Structure formats: C-alpha cells, structure tokens
Coordinates of N, CA and C in Angstrom, one line a residue:
M1 N -5.3 16.9 4.1 CA -6.3 15.9 4.1 C -6.8 15.2 5.3
K2 N -7.4 14.7 5.9 CA -7.4 13.7 6.9 C -7.6 12.4 6.9
S3 N -7.1 11.9 7.8 CA -6.9 10.1 7.2 C -8.1 9.7 8.2
S4 N -8.5 8.5 7.6 CA -9.9 8.0 8.6 C -9.2 7.2 9.4
G5 N -7.9 7.2 10.2 CA -7.2 6.1 10.8 C -7.6 4.8 10.4
N6 N -7.7 4.5 9.4 CA -7.4 2.9 9.2 C -6.1 2.9 8.2
G7 N -5.5 3.5 7.8 CA -4.7 3.5 6.5 C -5.1 3.8 5.3
E8 N -6.2 4.5 5.1 CA -6.6 5.0 3.5 C -6.1 5.9 3.3
Y9 N -5.5 6.9 3.7 CA -5.0 8.1 3.3 C -3.6 7.6 2.8
L10 N -2.9 6.7 3.8 CA -1.6 6.2 3.1 C -1.7 5.6 1.6
I11 N -2.9 4.7 1.6 CA -3.0 4.2 0.3 C -3.5 5.1 -0.8
Q12 N -4.7 6.1 -0.3 CA -5.1 6.7 -1.3 C -3.8 7.4 -2.3
H13 N -3.4 8.0 -1.1 CA -2.2 9.1 -1.5 C -1.0 8.8 -1.6
G14 N -0.5 7.8 -1.3 CA 1.0 7.3 -1.1 C 1.0 6.2 -2.0
S15 N 0.2 5.6 -2.4 CA 0.5 4.3 -3.5 C 1.7 4.1 -4.4
T16 N 2.1 5.5 -5.1 CA 2.6 6.2 -6.1 C 4.2 6.4 -5.8
R17 N 4.3 6.5 -4.5 CA 5.6 7.3 -4.0 C 6.4 6.2 -3.3
E18 N 7.8 6.3 -4.0 CA 8.7 5.2 -3.3 C 9.0 5.4 -1.7
S19 N 9.0 6.6 -1.3 CA 9.0 7.0 0.0 C 7.9 6.2 1.1
T20 N 6.8 5.9 0.5 CA 5.7 5.1 1.0 C 6.2 3.9 1.5
Y21 N 7.0 3.5 0.6 CA 7.3 2.1 0.6 C 8.8 1.6 1.5
K22 N 9.6 3.0 1.2 CA 10.6 2.9 2.6 C 9.7 2.7 3.7
F23 N 8.9 3.5 4.0 CA 8.2 3.7 5.6 C 7.5 2.6 5.9
L24 N 6.8 1.9 5.1 CA 6.6 0.8 5.1 C 7.3 -0.3 5.3
D25 N 8.3 -0.6 4.9 CA 9.3 -1.4 5.1 C 10.0 -1.7 6.3
N26 N 10.0 -0.3 6.9 CA 10.4 0.2 8.4 C 9.5 -0.8 9.2
F27 N 8.2 0.2 9.1 CA 7.2 -0.1 9.9 C 6.9 -1.8 10.0
I28 N 6.8 -2.4 9.2 CA 6.5 -3.5 9.2 C 7.5 -4.2 9.8
E29 N 8.8 -4.1 9.3 CA 9.8 -5.0 10.3 C 9.7 -4.8 11.6
E30 N 9.6 -3.3 12.1 CA 9.1 -3.2 13.6 C 7.8 -4.0 14.0
M31 N 6.6 -4.2 13.1 CA 5.5 -4.9 13.8 C 6.0 -6.0 13.8
A32 N 6.6 -7.0 12.7 CA 6.9 -8.2 13.0 C 7.9 -8.6 14.1
E33 N 8.5 -7.6 14.4 CA 9.4 -8.2 15.8 C 8.4 -7.6 17.3
L34 N 7.6 -7.2 17.1 CA 6.6 -6.9 18.1 C 5.4 -7.7 18.5
F35 N 5.0 -8.4 17.0 CA 4.2 -9.5 17.0 C 4.5 -10.4 16.2
P36 N 4.7 -11.7 17.2 CA 5.2 -13.2 16.6 C 4.2 -13.5 15.5
D37 N 3.2 -13.1 15.4 CA 2.1 -13.9 14.5 C 2.9 -14.4 13.4
H38 N 2.1 -15.5 13.0 CA 2.4 -16.0 11.4 C 2.0 -15.1 10.2
Y39 N 0.7 -14.3 10.3 CA 0.1 -13.7 9.7 C 0.4 -12.6 10.1
F40 N 0.0 -11.6 8.6 CA 0.2 -10.0 8.7 C -0.9 -9.5 8.0
H41 N -1.7 -9.0 8.6 CA -2.8 -8.3 8.2 C -2.4 -7.3 7.4
I42 N -2.8 -6.6 5.9 CA -2.5 -5.8 5.1 C -3.5 -5.1 4.4
G43 N -4.7 -5.6 4.7 CA -5.6 -4.5 4.4 C -5.9 -4.2 2.9
G44 N -6.3 -3.2 2.7 CA -6.3 -2.8 1.4 C -7.7 -2.4 0.8
D45 N -8.7 -3.3 1.4 CA -10.0 -2.9 1.2 C -10.9 -1.8 1.4
E46 N -10.0 -0.8 1.9 CA -10.9 0.3 2.4 C -10.9 1.1 0.9
V47 N -10.1 1.1 0.0 CA -9.9 2.2 -0.9 C -11.1 2.1 -2.0
N48 N -11.4 2.9 -2.6 CA -12.6 2.9 -3.5 C -12.2 3.7 -4.7
G49 N -11.3 4.6 -4.6 CA -10.8 4.8 -5.7 C -11.2 6.2 -6.4
K50 N -12.1 7.0 -5.9 CA -12.6 8.4 -6.0 C -11.1 9.3 -5.9
E51 N -10.7 9.5 -4.9 CA -9.4 10.0 -4.4 C -8.2 9.7 -5.5
W52 N -8.1 8.7 -6.1 CA -7.0 8.0 -6.9 C -7.5 8.7 -8.3
D53 N -9.1 8.8 -8.9 CA -9.4 9.2 -10.0 C -9.3 10.5 -10.2
A54 N -9.0 11.7 -8.5 CA -9.1 12.7 -8.9 C -8.0 13.2 -8.3
N55 N -6.9 12.5 -8.4 CA -5.5 12.8 -8.0 C -4.8 13.1 -9.3
Q56 N -4.3 14.2 -9.7 CA -3.4 14.2 -11.1 C -2.5 13.6 -11.4
K57 N -1.6 13.7 -10.0 CA -0.4 12.7 -9.6 C -0.1 11.4 -10.2
I58 N -1.4 10.6 -9.4 CA -1.8 9.0 -9.3 C -2.2 8.9 -11.0
Q59 N -2.9 9.7 -11.4 CA -3.6 9.7 -12.9 C -2.2 9.6 -14.0
Q60 N -1.4 10.4 -13.8 CA 0.2 10.4 -14.5 C 0.8 9.1 -14.3
F61 N 1.2 9.0 -12.9 CA 1.8 7.5 -12.4 C 1.3 6.1 -13.3
K62 N 0.0 6.3 -13.3 CA -0.9 5.2 -14.0 C -0.5 5.4 -15.4
H63 N -0.6 6.3 -16.1 CA -0.5 6.5 -17.2 C 1.2 6.0 -17.9
E64 N 1.8 6.4 -17.1 CA 3.4 6.1 -17.2 C 4.0 4.9 -16.8
H65 N 3.2 4.0 -16.1 CA 3.1 2.4 -15.5 C 2.5 1.8 -16.6
N66 N 1.6 2.0 -17.4 CA 0.7 1.4 -18.1 C -0.8 1.1 -17.2
I67 N -0.6 1.6 -16.3 CA -1.5 0.9 -15.6 C -3.2 1.6 -15.6
K68 N -3.9 0.8 -16.2 CA -5.5 1.0 -16.7 C -6.8 1.2 -16.1
S69 N -6.5 0.8 -14.9 CA -7.4 0.9 -14.0 C -7.0 1.0 -12.6
N70 N -8.1 1.8 -11.3 CA -7.7 1.6 -10.1 C -7.5 0.0 -9.6
A71 N -8.3 -0.8 -9.8 CA -7.8 -2.4 -9.4 C -6.2 -2.5 -9.9
E72 N -6.0 -2.3 -10.9 CA -4.4 -3.1 -11.6 C -3.6 -1.9 -10.2
L73 N -3.7 -0.7 -10.2 CA -2.9 0.3 -9.1 C -3.2 -0.8 -7.7
Q74 N -4.3 -0.9 -7.1 CA -4.2 -1.8 -6.1 C -3.5 -2.7 -6.2
A75 N -3.6 -3.7 -7.1 CA -2.9 -4.6 -7.1 C -1.3 -4.3 -6.8
Y76 N -1.1 -3.4 -7.8 CA 0.4 -2.6 -8.1 C 0.8 -2.3 -6.1
F77 N -0.1 -2.1 -5.6 CA 0.6 -1.5 -4.6 C 0.6 -2.4 -3.2
S78 N -0.7 -3.5 -3.5 CA -0.6 -4.7 -2.7 C 0.5 -5.7 -3.0
G79 N 1.0 -5.4 -4.0 CA 1.8 -6.7 -4.5 C 3.2 -6.0 -3.7
H80 N 3.6 -5.0 -3.6 CA 4.5 -4.4 -3.1 C 4.6 -4.5 -1.3
I81 N 3.5 -4.5 -0.8 CA 3.6 -4.8 0.4 C 3.3 -6.4 0.8
Q82 N 2.9 -7.0 -0.1 CA 3.1 -8.4 0.3 C 4.5 -8.9 -0.1
K83 N 5.0 -8.2 -0.8 CA 7.0 -8.4 -0.9 C 7.6 -7.9 0.6
L84 N 7.3 -6.9 1.1 CA 7.4 -6.0 2.1 C 7.6 -7.4 3.6
V85 N 6.0 -7.9 3.4 CA 5.6 -8.6 4.6 C 6.3 -9.8 4.9
S86 N 6.6 -10.7 3.3 CA 7.4 -11.8 3.0 C 8.8 -11.9 3.3
N87 N 9.4 -10.8 3.4 CA 10.6 -10.2 3.5 C 11.2 -10.9 5.3
T88 N 9.8 -10.7 6.0 CA 9.7 -10.5 7.8 C 9.7 -12.3 7.7
E89 N 9.3 -12.7 6.9 CA 9.2 -14.4 7.2 C 7.4 -14.4 7.9
R90 N 6.9 -13.6 7.2 CA 5.1 -13.6 7.9 C 4.6 -13.9 6.2
S91 N 3.2 -14.2 6.6 CA 2.4 -14.6 5.5 C 1.3 -13.6 5.6
P92 N 1.2 -12.5 4.4 CA 0.5 -11.5 4.3 C -1.1 -12.1 4.4
W93 N -1.8 -11.5 4.7 CA -3.3 -11.6 4.6 C -3.5 -10.3 4.1
L94 N -4.7 -10.6 3.2 CA -5.4 -9.4 2.4 C -6.7 -9.5 3.2
G95 N -7.5 -7.8 2.7 CA -8.7 -8.0 2.9 C -9.2 -7.4 4.1

C-alpha cells in the first residue's frame, strides 16, 4: 500500500498497533527538540474510514475494545497522540 505522504497510511493502518505509538513517541520527542514551538500539529483529519472498514484486523480491534464507530477509533488514536505530545510540554493542535 502506498502512503499519500501526509500520514494517512500510518493513521489508517497503524492506529491499532502498539508499535505505532512507540514509533510516534520517539518521533514526537525528536520533533519537539528540533522545533521549539509551543503547539504541535497532530492532524488526523485526513482519515475517511474506508480503509478501516475494509481492514479485518482493525474491525477485530474495534470489536475487542467496544469501539462502535470510526469516529470513536479516530478519538482513540488522537487521544493517544495528544498524551504523547503533552509529555513533551507542547500543546497538541488537532485538525
């Protein structure tokens, strides 16, 4: 699968993997060191949910975690990212 270059692949295919959050934790720490801005844009508005609907592993994850919609899965993912950003003493900026 190809990435669109805007993080779409990571969000759509890695939102249920613990390894994704470990990678993003390291990445966010490095970016926070490089860029002293108070706000850290985390995006997430690129996801339309089609790939989540078609991905059996993601559907299984949603079922196991009682996540009823793609909006709830997006909130789950964004919540994790917000915590990682907050650990760097930055303010997450969504959208």
